[in-house]
Short mmCIF file of C-alpha atoms in Angstrom, two decimals:
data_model
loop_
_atom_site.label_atom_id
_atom_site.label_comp_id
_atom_site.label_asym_id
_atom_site.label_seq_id
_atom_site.Cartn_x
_atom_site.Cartn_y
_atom_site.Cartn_z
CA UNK O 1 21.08 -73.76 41.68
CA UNK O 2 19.81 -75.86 38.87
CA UNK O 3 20.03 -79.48 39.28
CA UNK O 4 23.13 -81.89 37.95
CA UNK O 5 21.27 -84.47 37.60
CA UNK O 6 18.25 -83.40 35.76
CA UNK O 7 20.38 -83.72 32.42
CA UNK O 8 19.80 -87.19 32.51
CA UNK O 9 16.41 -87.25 32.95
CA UNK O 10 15.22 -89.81 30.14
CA UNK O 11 11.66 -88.03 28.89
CA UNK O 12 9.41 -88.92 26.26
CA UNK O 13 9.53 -86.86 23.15
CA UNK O 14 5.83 -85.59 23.38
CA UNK O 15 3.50 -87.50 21.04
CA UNK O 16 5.84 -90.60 21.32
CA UNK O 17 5.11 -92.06 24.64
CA UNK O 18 3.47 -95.16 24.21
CA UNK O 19 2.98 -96.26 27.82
CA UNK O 20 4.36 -98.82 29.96
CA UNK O 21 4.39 -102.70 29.43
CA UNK O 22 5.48 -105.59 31.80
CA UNK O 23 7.99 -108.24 29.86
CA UNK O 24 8.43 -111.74 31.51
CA UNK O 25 11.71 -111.99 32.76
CA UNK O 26 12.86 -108.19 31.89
CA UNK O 27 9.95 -106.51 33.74
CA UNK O 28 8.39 -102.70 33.32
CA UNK O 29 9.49 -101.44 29.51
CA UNK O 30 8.55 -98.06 29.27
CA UNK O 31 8.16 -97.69 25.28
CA UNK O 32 8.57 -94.70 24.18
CA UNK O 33 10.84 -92.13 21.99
CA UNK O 34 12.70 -90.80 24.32
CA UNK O 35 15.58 -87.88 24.18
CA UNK O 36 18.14 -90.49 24.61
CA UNK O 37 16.68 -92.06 21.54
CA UNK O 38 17.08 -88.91 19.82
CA UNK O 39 20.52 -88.31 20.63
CA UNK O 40 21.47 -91.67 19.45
CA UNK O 41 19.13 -91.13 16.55
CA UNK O 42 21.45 -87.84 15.70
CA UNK O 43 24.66 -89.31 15.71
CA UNK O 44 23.92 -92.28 13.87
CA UNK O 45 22.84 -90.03 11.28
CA UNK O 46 26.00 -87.07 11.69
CA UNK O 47 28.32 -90.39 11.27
CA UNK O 48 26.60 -92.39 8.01
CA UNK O 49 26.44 -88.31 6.67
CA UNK O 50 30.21 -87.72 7.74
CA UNK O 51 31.18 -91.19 6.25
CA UNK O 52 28.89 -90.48 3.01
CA UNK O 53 30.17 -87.46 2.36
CA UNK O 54 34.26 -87.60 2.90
CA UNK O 55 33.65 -91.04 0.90
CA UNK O 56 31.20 -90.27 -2.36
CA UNK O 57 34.06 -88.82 -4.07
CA UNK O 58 37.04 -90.59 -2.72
CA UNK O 59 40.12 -88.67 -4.69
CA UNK O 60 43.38 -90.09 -4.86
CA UNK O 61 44.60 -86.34 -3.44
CA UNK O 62 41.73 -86.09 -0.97
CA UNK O 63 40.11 -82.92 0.03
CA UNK O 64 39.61 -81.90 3.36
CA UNK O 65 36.64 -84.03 4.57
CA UNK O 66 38.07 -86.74 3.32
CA UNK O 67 41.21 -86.52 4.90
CA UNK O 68 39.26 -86.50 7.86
CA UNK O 69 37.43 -89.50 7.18
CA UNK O 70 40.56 -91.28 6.07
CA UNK O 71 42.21 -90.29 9.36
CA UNK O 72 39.46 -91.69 11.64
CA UNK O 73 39.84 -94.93 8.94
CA UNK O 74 43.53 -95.16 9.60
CA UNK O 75 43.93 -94.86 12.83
CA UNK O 76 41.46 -97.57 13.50
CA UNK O 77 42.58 -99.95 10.63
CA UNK O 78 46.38 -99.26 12.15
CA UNK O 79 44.77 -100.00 16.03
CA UNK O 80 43.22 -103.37 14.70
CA UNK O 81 46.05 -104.71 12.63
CA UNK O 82 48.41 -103.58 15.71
CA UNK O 83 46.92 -105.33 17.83
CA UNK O 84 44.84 -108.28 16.35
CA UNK O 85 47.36 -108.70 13.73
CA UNK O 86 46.55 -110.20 10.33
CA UNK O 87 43.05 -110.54 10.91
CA UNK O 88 42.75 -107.48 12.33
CA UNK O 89 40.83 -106.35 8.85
CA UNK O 90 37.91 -108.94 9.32
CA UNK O 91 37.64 -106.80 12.78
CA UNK O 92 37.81 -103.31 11.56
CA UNK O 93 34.12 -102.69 10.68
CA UNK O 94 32.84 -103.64 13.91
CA UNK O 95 35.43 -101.33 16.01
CA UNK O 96 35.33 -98.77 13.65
CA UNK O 97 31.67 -98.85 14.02
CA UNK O 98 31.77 -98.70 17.49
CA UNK O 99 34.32 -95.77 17.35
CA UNK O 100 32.51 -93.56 15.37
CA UNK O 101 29.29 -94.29 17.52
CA UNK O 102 30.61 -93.36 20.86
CA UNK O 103 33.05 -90.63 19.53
CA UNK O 104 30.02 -89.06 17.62
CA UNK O 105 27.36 -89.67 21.20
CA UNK O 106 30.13 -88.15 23.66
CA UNK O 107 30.76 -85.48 21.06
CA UNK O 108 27.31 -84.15 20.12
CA UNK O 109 26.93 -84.34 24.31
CA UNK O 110 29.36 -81.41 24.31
CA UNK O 111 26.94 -79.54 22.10
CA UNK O 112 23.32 -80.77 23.12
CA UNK O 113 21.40 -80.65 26.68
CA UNK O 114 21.47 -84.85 26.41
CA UNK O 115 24.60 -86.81 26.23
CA UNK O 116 23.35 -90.71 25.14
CA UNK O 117 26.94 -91.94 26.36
CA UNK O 118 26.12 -90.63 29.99
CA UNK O 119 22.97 -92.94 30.22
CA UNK O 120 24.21 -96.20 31.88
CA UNK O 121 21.68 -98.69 29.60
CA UNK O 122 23.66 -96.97 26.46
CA UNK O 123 27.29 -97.53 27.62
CA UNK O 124 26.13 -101.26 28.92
CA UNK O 125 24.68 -102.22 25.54
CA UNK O 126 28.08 -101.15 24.17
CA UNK O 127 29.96 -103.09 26.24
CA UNK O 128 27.90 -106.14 26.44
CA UNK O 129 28.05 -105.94 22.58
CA UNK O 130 31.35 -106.32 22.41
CA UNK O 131 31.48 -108.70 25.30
CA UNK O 132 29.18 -111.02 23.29
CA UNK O 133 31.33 -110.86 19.96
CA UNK O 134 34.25 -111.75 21.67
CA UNK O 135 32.80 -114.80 23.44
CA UNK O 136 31.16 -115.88 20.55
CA UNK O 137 34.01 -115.29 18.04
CA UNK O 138 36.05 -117.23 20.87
CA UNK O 139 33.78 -120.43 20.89
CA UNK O 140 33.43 -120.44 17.42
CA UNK O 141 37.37 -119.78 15.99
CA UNK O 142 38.57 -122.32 19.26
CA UNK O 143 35.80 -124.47 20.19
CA UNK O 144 36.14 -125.59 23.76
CA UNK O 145 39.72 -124.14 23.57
CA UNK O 146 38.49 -120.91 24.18
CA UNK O 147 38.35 -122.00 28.04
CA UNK O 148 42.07 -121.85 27.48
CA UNK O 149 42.26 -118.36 28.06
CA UNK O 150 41.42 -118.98 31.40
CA UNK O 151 44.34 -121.68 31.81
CA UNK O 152 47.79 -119.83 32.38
CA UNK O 153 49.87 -122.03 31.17
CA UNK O 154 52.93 -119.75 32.17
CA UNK O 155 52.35 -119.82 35.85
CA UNK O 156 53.51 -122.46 38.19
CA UNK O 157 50.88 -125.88 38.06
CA UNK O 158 50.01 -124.93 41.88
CA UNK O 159 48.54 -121.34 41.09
CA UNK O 160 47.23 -121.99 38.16
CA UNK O 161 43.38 -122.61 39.24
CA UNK O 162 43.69 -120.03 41.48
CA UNK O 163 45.17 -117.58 38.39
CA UNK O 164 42.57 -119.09 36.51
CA UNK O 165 39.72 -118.39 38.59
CA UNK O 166 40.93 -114.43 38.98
CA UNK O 167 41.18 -114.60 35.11
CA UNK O 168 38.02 -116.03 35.13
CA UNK O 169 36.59 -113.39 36.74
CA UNK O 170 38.29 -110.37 35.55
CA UNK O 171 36.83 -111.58 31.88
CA UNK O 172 33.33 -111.35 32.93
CA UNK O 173 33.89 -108.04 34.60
CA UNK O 174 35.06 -107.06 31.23
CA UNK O 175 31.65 -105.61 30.04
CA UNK O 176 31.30 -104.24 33.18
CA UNK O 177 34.34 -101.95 33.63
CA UNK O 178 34.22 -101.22 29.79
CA UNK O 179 30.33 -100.07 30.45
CA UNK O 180 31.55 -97.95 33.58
CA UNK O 181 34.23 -96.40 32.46
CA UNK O 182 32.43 -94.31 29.76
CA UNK O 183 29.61 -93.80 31.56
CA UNK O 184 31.53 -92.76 34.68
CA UNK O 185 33.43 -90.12 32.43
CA UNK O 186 30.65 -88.39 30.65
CA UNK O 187 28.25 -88.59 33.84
CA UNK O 188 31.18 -86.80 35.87
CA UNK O 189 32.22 -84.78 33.06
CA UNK O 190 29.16 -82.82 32.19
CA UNK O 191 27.48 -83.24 35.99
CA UNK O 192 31.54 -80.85 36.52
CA UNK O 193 30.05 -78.70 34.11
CA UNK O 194 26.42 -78.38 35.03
CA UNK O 195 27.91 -77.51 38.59
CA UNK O 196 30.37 -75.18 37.93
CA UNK O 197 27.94 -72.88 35.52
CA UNK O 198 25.23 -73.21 38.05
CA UNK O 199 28.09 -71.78 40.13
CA UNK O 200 28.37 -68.82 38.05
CA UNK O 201 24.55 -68.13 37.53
CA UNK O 202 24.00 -67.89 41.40
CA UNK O 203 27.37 -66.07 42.02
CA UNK O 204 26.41 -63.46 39.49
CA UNK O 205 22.41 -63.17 41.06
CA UNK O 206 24.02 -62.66 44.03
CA UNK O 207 26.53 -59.99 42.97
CA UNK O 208 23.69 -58.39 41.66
CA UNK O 209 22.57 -57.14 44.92
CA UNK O 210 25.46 -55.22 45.38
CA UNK O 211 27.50 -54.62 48.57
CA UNK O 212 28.60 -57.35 50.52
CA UNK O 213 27.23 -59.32 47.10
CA UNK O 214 30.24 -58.17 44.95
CA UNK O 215 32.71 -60.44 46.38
CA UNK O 216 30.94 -63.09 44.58
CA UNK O 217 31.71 -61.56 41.18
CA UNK O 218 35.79 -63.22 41.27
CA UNK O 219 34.57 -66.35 42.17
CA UNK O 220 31.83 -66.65 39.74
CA UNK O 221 34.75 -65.28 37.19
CA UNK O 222 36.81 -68.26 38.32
CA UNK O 223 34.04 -70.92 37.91
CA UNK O 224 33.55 -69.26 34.58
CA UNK O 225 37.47 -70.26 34.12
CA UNK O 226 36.45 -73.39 35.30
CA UNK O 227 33.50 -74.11 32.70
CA UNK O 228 35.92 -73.20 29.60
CA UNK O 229 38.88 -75.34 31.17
CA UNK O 230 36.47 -78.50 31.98
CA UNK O 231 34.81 -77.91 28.45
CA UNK O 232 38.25 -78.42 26.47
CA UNK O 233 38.91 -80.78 28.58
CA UNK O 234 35.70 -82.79 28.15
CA UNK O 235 36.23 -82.63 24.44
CA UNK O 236 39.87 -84.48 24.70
CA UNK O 237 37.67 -86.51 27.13
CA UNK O 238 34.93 -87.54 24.58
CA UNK O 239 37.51 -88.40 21.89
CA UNK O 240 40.00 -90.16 24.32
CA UNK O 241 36.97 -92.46 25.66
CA UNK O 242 36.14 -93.62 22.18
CA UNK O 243 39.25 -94.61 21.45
CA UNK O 244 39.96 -96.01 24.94
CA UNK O 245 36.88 -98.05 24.17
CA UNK O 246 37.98 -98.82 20.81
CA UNK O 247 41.36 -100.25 21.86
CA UNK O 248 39.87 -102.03 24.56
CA UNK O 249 37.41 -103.97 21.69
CA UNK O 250 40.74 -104.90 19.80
CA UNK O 251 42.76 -106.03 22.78
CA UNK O 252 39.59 -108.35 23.82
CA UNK O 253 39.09 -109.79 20.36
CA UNK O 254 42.76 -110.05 20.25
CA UNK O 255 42.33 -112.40 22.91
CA UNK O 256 40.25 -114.73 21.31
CA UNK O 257 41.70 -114.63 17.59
CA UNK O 258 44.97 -115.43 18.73
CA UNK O 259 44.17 -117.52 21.65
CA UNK O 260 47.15 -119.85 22.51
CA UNK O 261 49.32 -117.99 19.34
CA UNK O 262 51.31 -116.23 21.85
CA UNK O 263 51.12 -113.15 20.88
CA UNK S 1 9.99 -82.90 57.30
CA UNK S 2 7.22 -83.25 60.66
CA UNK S 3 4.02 -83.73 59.58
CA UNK S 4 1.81 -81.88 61.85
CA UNK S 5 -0.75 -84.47 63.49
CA UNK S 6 -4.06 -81.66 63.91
CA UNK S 7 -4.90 -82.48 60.28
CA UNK S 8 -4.37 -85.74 58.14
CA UNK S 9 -2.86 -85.51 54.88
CA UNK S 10 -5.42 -85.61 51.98
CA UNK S 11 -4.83 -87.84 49.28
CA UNK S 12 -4.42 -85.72 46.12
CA UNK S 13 -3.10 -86.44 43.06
CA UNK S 14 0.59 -86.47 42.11
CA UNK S 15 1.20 -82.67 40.94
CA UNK S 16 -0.85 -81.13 43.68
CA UNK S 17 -0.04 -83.38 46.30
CA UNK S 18 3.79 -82.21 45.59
CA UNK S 19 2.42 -78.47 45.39
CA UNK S 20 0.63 -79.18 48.70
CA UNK S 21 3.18 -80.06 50.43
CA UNK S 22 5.45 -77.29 48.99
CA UNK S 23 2.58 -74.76 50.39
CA UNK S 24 1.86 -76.85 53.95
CA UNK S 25 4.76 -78.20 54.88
CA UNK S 26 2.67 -81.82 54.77
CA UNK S 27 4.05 -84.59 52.80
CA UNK S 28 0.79 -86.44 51.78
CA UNK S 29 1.83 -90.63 51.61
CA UNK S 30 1.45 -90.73 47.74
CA UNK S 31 3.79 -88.09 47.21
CA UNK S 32 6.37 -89.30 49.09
CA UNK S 33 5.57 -92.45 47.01
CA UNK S 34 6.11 -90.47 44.38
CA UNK S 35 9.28 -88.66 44.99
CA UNK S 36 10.88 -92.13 46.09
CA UNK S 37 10.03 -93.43 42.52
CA UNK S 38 10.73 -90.38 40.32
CA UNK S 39 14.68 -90.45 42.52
CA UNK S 40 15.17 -93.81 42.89
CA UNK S 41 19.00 -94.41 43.57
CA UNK S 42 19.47 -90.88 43.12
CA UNK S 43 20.46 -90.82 39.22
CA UNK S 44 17.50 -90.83 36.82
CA UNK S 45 20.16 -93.52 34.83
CA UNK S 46 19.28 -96.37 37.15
CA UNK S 47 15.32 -96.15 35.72
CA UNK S 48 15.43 -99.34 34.74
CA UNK S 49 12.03 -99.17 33.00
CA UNK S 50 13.77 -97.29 30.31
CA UNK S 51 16.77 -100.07 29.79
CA UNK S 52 15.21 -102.05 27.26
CA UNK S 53 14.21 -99.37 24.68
CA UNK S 54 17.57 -97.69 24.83
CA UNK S 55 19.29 -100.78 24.38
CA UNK S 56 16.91 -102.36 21.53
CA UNK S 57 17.13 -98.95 19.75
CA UNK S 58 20.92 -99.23 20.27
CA UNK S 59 21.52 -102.49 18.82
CA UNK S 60 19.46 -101.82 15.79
CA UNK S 61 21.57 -98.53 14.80
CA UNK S 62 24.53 -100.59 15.62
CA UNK S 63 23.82 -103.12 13.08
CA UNK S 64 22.76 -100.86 10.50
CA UNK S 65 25.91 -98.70 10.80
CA UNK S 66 27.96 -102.04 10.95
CA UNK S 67 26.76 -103.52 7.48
CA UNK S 68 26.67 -99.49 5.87
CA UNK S 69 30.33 -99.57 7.00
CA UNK S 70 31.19 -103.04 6.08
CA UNK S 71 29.73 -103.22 2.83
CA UNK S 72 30.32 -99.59 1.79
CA UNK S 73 32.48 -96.99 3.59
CA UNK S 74 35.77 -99.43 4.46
CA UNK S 75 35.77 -100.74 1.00
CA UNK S 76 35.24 -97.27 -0.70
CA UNK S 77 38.04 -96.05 1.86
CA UNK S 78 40.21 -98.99 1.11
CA UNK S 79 39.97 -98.18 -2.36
CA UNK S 80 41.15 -95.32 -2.89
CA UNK S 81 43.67 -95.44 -0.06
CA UNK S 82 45.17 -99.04 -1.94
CA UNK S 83 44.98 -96.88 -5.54
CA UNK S 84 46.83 -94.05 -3.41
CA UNK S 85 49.23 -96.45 -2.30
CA UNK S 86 49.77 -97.64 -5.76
CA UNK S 87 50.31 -94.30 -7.41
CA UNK S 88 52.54 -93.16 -4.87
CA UNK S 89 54.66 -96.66 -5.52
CA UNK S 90 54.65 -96.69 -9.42
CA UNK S 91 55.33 -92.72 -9.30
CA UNK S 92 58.22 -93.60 -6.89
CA UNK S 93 59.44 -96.78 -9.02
CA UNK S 94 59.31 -94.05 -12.39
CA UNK S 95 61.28 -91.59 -10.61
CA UNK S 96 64.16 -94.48 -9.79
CA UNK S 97 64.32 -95.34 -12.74
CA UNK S 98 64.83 -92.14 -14.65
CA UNK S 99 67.10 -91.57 -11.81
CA UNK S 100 69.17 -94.68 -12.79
CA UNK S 101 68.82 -93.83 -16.44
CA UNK S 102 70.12 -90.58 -15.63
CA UNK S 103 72.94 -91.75 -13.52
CA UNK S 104 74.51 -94.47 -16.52
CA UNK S 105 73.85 -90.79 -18.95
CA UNK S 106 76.29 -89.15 -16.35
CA UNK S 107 78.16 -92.39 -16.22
CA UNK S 108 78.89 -92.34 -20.00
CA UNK S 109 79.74 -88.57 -20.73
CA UNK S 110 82.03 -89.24 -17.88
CA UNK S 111 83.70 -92.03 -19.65
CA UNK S 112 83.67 -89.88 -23.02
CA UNK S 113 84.88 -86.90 -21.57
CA UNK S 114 88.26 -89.62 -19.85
CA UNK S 115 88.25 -90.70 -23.25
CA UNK S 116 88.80 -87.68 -25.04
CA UNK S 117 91.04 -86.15 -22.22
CA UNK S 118 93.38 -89.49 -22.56
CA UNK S 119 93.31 -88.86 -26.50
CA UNK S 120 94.32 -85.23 -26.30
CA UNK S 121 97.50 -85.98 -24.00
CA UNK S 122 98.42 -88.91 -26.26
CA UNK S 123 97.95 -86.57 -29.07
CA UNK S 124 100.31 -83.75 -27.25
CA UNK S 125 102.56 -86.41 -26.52
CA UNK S 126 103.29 -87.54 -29.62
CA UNK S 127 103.37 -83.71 -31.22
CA UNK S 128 106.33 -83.42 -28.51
CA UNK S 129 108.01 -86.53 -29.39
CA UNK S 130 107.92 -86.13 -32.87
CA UNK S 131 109.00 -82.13 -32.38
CA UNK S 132 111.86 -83.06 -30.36
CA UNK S 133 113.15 -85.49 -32.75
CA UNK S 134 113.15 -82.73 -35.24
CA UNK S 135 114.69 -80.67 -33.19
CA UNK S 136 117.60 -83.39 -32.44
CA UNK S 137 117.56 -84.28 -36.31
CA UNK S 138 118.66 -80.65 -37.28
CA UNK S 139 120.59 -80.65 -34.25
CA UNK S 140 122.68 -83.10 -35.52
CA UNK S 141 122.94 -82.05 -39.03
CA UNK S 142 123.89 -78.10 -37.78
CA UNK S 143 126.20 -80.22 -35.44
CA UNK S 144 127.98 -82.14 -38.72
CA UNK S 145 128.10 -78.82 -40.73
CA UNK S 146 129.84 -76.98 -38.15
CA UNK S 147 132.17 -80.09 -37.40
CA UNK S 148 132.98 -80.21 -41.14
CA UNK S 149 133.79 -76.46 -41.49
CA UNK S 150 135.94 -76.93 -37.94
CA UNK S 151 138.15 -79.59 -39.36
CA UNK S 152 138.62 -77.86 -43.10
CA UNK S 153 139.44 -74.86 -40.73
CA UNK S 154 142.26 -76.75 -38.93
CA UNK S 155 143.45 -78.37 -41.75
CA UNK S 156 143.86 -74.72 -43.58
CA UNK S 157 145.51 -73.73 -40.09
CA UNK S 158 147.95 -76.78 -39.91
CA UNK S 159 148.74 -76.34 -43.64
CA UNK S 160 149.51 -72.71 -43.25
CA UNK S 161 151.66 -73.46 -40.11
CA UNK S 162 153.97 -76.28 -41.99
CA UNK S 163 154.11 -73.47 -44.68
CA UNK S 164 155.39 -70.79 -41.97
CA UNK S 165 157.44 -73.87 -40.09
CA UNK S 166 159.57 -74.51 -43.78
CA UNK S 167 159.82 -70.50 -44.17
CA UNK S 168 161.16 -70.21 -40.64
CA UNK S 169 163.40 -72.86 -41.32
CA UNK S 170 164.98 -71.41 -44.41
CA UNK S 171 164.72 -68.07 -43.02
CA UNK S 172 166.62 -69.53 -39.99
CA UNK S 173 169.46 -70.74 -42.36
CA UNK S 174 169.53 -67.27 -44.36
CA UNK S 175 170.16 -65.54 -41.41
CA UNK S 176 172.53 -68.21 -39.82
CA UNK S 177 175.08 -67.88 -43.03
CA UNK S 178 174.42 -63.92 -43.25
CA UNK S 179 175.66 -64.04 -39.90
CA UNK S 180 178.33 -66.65 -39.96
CA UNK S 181 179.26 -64.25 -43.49
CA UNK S 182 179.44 -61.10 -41.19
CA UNK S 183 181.46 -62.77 -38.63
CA UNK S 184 183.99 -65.03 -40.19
CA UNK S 185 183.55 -63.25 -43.98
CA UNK S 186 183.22 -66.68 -45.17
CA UNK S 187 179.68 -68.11 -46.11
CA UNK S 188 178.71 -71.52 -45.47
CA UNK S 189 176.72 -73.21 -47.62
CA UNK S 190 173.48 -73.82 -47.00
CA UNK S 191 173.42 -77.39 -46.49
CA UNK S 192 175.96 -76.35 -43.48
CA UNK S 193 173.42 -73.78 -42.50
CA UNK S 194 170.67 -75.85 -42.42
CA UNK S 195 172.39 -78.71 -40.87
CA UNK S 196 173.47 -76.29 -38.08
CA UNK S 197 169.92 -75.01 -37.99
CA UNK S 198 168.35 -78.29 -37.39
CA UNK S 199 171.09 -79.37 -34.83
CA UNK S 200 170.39 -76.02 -32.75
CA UNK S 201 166.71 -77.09 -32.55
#
């Protein structure tokens, strides 16, 4: 049976490889082009060309692209301002931004051999991204009163540096779980996939010895089941985690913008 | 996997020490080495020797797609949806109106149509009024006429009744003395007969 795993292999793009390097501090840097750099390379360029075209000719009736492209718009300008509020417009490029990026990465995975989203350095730059707006829109909109989100005022005086410590915590997790979560998704997702149409390969060489061998034709028609159930799915999956991701950048910069508001 | 301790393992390079051990069974030391690097941790994601490049890469699209959607898609978007938002409102705000302007038209043939209604049954009111007096007018007059020719009639009726009362009266008298005549053979005159008359009635 093929391997799971080998769709994650990160390889060089052949003529791109440009050998290893040792950083101080980081360590080995393999630079190269890699297929991961492709497939991030892709959907940059399938969103600016989505977002060009359902925008050049914005009509007041829109046609169908556009309607598209204002949907996406909407329901990411409605997220923000939902949950950040007021200021939830000064916010909107950056989640819509990172939106369209994952959407576009866990999308084109569904149609590519490579899936960027399932690489673990991709999803962590993501999340540490946004981890590092929100601290740094939080030190500079409250100064050292961003530490206040770490202060529940609402619990009892005796807890509170023990709820404060658990906050604490759970924010710097935050980049962590965020990174995890998507690439825990795609990697299970399309590794699901990989298995269950390696399943139907082997079934079917099997099968094709005949006798005994012909039993294995209903199960490989059931993991064929399986492939088209787990690849609907793992479209709702690769728009759900975008958005997941995308509400999950507004509640944390809610956070911070509103600190001590009370929201 | 047992290596088998009659021969040592060669040292061979990477691709044919992996085929070599495929074929022998052996697993020469530097392809173990090897395998152990190429499946570190199992997933190829935890090569941390490609981290850095992804990541860089990453950040650079990011930042380009942040500042093509800041500075040009959301406001191009924002646009149109805001000039959207006004047509709809100003096409809404025309159509109240005209509907207003439409409901005072409605308003005001209502009014002219009570007005004309409320002239019509004052009209037909006074037509009665002024029909019925007519009608009691001539009443009246037919009324006097007939009144007039009543009492001439019972005057003519009373005047011809004194007229046959005096006639009876002298008749009476005539036939009182023709009668005393026939009886006694002696008249009596008339002013006995008509005394006689009146005293019998």
């Amino acid at each position: 049976m093929a391997d799971p795993i080998h769709q994650f292999q990160i390889t060089p793009l052949p003529g791109l490889d440009f050998g290893e390097v040792t950083l101080p501090v980081i360590g080995t840097v393999h630079l190269a082009f890699t297929n991961s750099h492709l497939a991030m390379t892709l959907a940059f360029v399938l969103v600016i060309a989505f977002l060009q075209v359902s925008t050049s000719r914005a009509q007041v009736v829109p046609g169908r692209l556009q309607a598209a492209g204002e949907t996406m718009f909407g329901m990411i300008d409605n997220l923000a301002q939902s949950i950040i509020g007021h200021d939830g417009r000064k916010y909107f490029p950056f989640v819509f931004t990172l939106f369209m990026l994952v959407l576009m990465m866990n999308l084109l995975g569904m149609f590519l051999t490579f899936t960027a989203t399932s690489q673990l350095a991709v999803t962590a730059t993501f999340g540490v991204l946004t981890f590092a707006l929100v601290v740094i829109i939080g030190i500079a909109k409250n100064g050292l009163g961003f530490f206040g989100l770490f202060w529940p005022t609402s619990a009892p005086l005796v807890l509170r540096p023990v709820v404060g410590l658990i906050e604490f915590f759970s924010f710097l997790l935050r980049p962590v779980t965020l990174a995890l979560r998507l690439f825990g998704n795609m990697l299970g997702g399309h590794v699901a996939l990989k298995i269950f149409a390696g399943f139907i390969v082997s079934l079917m060489g099997v099968a094709l010895a005949g006798g005994v061998g012909l039993f294995a034709l209903p199960v490989a028609a059931l993991s064929l089941g399986m492939v088209v159930a787990l690849t609907a799915l793992e479209f709702l999956v690769a728009f759900l985690q975008a958005f997941v991701f995308a509400v999950l950048a507004c509640i944390y910069l809610n956070d911070v913008v509103n600190l001590g508001h009370g929201h | 996997m047992a290596a088998t301790p009659s021969a040592p393992p060669p040292v061979l390079p990477v691709e044919q020490a992996v085929e070599y051990a495929a074929e022998t069974g052996h697993v020469p030391a530097n392809a173990a080495a090897a395998a152990a690097e190429h499946d570190a941790g199992g997933l190829p994601q935890f090569e941390f020797q490609h981290w850095a490049g992804q990541a860089v890469y990453l950040l650079i699209l990011f930042a380009i797609l942040y500042v093509l959607v800041a500075k040009v898609f959301a406001p191009r978007l924002r646009r149109v949806i805001d000039e959207r938002a006004e047509t709809v409102s100003s096409a809404v705000a025309t159509a109240r109106s005209v509907q207003t302007e439409a409901a005072a038209q409605a308003d005001a043939a209502k009014a002219d149509l009570e007005k004309a209604r409320a002239d019509a049954r004052a009209t037909a009111a006074a037509a009665k009024a002024r029909v019925a007096a007519e009608i009691q007018a001539r009443q009246a007059e037919e009324e006097a006429i007939v009144a007039a020719r009543v009492a001439e009639a019972e005057k003519a009726i009373a005047a011809t009744r004194d007229g046959a009362m005096v006639h009876a009266a002298s008749i009476a008298s005539d036939t009182t003395r023709a009668i005393v005549e026939r009886l006694t053979g002696k008249a009596p005159t008339a002013a006995e007969a008509d005394a006689a008359v009146k005293g019998a009635a």
